[in-house]
PDB file of C-alpha atoms in Angstrom:
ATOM      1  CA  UNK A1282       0.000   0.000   0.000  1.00  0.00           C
ATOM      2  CA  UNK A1283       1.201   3.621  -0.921  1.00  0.00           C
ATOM      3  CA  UNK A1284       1.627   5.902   1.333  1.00  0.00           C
ATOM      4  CA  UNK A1285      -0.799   9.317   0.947  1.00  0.00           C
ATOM      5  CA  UNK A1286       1.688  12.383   1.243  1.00  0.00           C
ATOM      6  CA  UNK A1287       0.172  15.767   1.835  1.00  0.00           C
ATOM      7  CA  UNK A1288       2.579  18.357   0.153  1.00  0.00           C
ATOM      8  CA  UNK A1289       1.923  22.234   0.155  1.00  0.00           C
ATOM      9  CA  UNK A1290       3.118  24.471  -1.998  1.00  0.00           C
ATOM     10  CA  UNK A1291       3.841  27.944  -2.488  1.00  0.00           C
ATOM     11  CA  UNK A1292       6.807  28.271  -5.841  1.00  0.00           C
ATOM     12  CA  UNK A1293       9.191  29.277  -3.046  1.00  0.00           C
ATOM     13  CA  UNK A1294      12.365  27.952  -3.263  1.00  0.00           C
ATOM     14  CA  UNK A1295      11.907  25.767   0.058  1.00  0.00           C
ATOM     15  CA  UNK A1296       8.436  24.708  -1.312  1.00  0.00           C
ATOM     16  CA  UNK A1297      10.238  23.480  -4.379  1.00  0.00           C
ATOM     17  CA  UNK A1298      12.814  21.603  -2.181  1.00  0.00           C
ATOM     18  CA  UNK A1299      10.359  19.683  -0.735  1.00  0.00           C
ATOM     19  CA  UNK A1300       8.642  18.804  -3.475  1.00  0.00           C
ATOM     20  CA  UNK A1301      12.155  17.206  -4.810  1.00  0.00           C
ATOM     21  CA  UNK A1302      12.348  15.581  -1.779  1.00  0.00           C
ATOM     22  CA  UNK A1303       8.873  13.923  -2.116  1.00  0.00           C
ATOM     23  CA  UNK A1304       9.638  12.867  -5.352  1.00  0.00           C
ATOM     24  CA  UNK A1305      12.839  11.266  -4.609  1.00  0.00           C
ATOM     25  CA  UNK A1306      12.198   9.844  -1.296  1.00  0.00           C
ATOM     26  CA  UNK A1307       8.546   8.523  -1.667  1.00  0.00           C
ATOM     27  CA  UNK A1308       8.529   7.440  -5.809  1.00  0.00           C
ATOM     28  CA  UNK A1309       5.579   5.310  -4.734  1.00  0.00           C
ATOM     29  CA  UNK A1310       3.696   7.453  -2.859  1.00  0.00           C
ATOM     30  CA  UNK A1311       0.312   8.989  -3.832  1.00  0.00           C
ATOM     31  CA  UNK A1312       0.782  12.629  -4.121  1.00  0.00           C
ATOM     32  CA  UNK A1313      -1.176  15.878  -3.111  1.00  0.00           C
ATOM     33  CA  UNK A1314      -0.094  19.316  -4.029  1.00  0.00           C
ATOM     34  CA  UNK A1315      -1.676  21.841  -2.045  1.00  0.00           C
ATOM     35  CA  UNK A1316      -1.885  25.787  -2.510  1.00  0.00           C
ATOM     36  CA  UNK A1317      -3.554  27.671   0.199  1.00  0.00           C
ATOM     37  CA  UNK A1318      -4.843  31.525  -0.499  1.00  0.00           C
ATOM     38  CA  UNK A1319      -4.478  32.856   2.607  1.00  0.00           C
ATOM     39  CA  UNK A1320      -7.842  34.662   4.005  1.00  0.00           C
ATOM     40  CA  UNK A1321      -7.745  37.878   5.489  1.00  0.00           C
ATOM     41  CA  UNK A1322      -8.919  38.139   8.968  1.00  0.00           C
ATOM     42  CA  UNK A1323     -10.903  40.779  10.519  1.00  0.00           C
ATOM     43  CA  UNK A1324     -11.624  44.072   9.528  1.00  0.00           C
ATOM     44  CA  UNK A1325     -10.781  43.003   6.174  1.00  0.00           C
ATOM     45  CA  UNK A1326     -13.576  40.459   5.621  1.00  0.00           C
ATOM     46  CA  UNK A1327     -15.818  43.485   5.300  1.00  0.00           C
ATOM     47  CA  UNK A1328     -14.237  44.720   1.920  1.00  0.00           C
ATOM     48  CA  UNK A1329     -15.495  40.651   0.505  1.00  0.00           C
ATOM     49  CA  UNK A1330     -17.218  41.081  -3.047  1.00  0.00           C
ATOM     50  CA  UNK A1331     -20.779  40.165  -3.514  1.00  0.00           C
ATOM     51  CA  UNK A1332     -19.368  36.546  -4.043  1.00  0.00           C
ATOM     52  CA  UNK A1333     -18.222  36.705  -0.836  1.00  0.00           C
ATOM     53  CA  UNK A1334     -14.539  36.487  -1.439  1.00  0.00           C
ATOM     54  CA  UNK A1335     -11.900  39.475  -0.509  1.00  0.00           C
ATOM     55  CA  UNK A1336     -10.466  41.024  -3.319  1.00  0.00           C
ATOM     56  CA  UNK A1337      -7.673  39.995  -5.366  1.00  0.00           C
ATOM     57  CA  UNK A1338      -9.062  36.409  -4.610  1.00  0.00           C
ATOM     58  CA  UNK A1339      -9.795  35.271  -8.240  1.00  0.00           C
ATOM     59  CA  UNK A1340      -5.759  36.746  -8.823  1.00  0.00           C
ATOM     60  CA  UNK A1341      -4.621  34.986  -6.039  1.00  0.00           C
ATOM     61  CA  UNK A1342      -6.764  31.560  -7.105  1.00  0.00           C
ATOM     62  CA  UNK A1343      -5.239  31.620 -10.556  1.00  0.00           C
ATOM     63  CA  UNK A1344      -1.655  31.974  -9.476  1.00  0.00           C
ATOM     64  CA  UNK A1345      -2.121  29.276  -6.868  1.00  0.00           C
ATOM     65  CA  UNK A1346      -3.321  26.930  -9.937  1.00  0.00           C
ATOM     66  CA  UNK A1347      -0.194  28.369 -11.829  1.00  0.00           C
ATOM     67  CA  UNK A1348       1.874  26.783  -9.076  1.00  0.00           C
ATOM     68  CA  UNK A1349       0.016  23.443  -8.213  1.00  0.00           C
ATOM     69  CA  UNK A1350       0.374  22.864 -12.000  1.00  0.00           C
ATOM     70  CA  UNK A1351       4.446  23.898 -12.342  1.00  0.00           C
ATOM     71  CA  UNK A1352       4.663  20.957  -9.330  1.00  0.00           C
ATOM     72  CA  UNK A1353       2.319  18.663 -11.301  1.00  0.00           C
ATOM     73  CA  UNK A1354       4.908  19.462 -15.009  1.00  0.00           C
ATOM     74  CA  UNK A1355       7.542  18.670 -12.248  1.00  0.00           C
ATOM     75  CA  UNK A1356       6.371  15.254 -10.669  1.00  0.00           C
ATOM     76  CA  UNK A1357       5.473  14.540 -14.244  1.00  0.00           C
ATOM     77  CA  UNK A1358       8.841  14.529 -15.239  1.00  0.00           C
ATOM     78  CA  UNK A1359       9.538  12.369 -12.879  1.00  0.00           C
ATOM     79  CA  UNK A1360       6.591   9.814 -13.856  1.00  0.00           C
ATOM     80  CA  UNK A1361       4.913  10.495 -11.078  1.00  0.00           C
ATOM     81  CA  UNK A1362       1.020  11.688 -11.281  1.00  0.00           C
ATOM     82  CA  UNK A1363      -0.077  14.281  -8.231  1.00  0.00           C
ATOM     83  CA  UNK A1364      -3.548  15.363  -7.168  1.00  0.00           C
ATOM     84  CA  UNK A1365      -3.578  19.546  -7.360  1.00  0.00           C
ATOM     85  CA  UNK A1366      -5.883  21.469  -5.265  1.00  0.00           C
ATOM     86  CA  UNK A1367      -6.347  25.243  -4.568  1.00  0.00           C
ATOM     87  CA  UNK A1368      -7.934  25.957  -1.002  1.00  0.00           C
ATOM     88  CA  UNK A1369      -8.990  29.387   0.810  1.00  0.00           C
ATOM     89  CA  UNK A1370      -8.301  30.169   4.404  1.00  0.00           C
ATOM     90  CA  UNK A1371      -5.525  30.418   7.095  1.00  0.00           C
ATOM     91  CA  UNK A1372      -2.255  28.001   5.223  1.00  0.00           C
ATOM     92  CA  UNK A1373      -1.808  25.882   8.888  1.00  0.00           C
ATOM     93  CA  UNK A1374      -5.500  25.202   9.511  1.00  0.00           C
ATOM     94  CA  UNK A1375      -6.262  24.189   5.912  1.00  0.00           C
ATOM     95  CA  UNK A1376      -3.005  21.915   5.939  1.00  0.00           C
ATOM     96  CA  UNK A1377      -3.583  20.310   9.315  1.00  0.00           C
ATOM     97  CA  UNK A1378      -7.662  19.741   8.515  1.00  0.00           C
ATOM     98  CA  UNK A1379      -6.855  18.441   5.218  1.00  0.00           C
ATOM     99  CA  UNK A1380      -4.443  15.706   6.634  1.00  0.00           C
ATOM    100  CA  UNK A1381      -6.132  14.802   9.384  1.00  0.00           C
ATOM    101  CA  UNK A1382      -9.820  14.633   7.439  1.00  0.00           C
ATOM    102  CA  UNK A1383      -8.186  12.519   3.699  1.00  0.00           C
ATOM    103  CA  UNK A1384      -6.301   9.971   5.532  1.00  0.00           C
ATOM    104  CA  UNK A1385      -2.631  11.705   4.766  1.00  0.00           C
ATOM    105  CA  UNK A1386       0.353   9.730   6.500  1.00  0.00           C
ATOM    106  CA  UNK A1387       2.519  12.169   5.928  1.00  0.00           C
ATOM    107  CA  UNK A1388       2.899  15.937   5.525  1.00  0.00           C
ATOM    108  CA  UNK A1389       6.772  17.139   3.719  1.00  0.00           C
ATOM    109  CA  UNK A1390       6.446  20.754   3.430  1.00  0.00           C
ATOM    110  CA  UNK A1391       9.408  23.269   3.170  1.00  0.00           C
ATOM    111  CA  UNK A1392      10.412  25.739   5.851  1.00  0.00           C
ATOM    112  CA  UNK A1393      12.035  28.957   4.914  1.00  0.00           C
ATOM    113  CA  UNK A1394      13.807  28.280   8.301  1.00  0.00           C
ATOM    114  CA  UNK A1395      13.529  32.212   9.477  1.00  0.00           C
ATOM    115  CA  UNK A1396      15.232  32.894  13.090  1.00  0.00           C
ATOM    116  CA  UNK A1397      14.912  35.712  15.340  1.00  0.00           C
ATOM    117  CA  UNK A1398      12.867  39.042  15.050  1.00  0.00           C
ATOM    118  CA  UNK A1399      11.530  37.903  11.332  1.00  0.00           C
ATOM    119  CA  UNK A1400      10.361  34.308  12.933  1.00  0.00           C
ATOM    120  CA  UNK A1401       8.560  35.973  15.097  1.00  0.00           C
ATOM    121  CA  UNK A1402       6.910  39.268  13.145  1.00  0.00           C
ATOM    122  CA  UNK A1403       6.592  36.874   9.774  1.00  0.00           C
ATOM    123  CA  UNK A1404       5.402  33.288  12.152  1.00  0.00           C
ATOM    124  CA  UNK A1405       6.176  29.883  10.648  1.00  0.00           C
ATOM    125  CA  UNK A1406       3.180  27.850   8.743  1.00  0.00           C
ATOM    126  CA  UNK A1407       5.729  25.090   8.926  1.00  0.00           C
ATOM    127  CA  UNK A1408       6.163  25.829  12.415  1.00  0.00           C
ATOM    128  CA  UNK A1409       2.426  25.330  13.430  1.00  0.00           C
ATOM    129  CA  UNK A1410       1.753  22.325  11.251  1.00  0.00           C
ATOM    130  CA  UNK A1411       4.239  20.514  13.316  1.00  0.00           C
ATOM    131  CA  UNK A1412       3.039  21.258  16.479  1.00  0.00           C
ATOM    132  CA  UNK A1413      -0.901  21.048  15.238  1.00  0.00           C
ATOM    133  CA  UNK A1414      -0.451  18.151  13.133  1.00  0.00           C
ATOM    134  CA  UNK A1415      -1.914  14.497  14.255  1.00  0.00           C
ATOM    135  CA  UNK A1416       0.329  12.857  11.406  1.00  0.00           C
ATOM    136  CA  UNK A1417       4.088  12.887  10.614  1.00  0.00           C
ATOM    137  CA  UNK A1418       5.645  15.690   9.433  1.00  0.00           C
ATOM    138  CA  UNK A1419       8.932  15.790   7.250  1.00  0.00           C
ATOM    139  CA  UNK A1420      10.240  19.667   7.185  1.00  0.00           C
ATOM    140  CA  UNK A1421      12.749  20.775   4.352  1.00  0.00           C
ATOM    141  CA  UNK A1422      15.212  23.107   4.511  1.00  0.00           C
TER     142      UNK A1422
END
């Protein structure tokens, strides 16, 4: 049985590590690519359109399916097939909900592996999903 790894993915160069990672380390595995649009919080939410998404969402949505398909042309070249999705909302909650609720054993996902004053004004998603997470997960650097 394949193991179901959980992989999100921003284009950053740490993202992009750890999708070579995946692909070298778990060949076999059955492969998600995840993008997450972050969501504004707050006072924000009350500039949503009539659609009920903030603005610069449908901008944001296409270049998250930009990137979930670069990964995709790169596991392809590797013969390996991944599942692409494009999600809204906080990056940690929708990566630790999605891999606790689609039966993911595994979660790789890069970490731009900020210290100091920037780790904590910028945060770490990678950070969270490690300490949130109920499944194993592999952080790249």
């Amino acid at each position: 049985m394949n193991d179901r790894i959980l992989l999100p993915y921003d284009g950053s160069d740490p993202a992009k590590e750890a999708l070579q990672y995946t692909l070298e380390t778990f060949p076999e595995s059955e492969l998600q690519v995840l993008y997450v649009v972050p969501e504004p919080e707050g006072y924000w939410m009350a500039f949503e359109d009539d659609a009920g998404e903030p603005p610069g969402f449908d901008k944001a949505r296409q270049r998250g399916n930009e990137l979930v398909s670069e990964a995709a042309q790169t596991a392809s070249d590797h013969d390996i097939d991944v599942e692409t999705e494009v999600a809204r909302g906080q990056p940690d909650d929708v990566i630790v909900a999605r891999a606790e609720h689609e039966d993911i054993d595994t979660v790789v996902i890069g970490s731009h592996g900020r210290e100091g004053f920037s780790r904590i004004l910028l945060g770490s998603v990678a950070e969270t999903v490690v300490h949130r997470s109920s499944v194993p997960v592999v952080v790249v650097r």
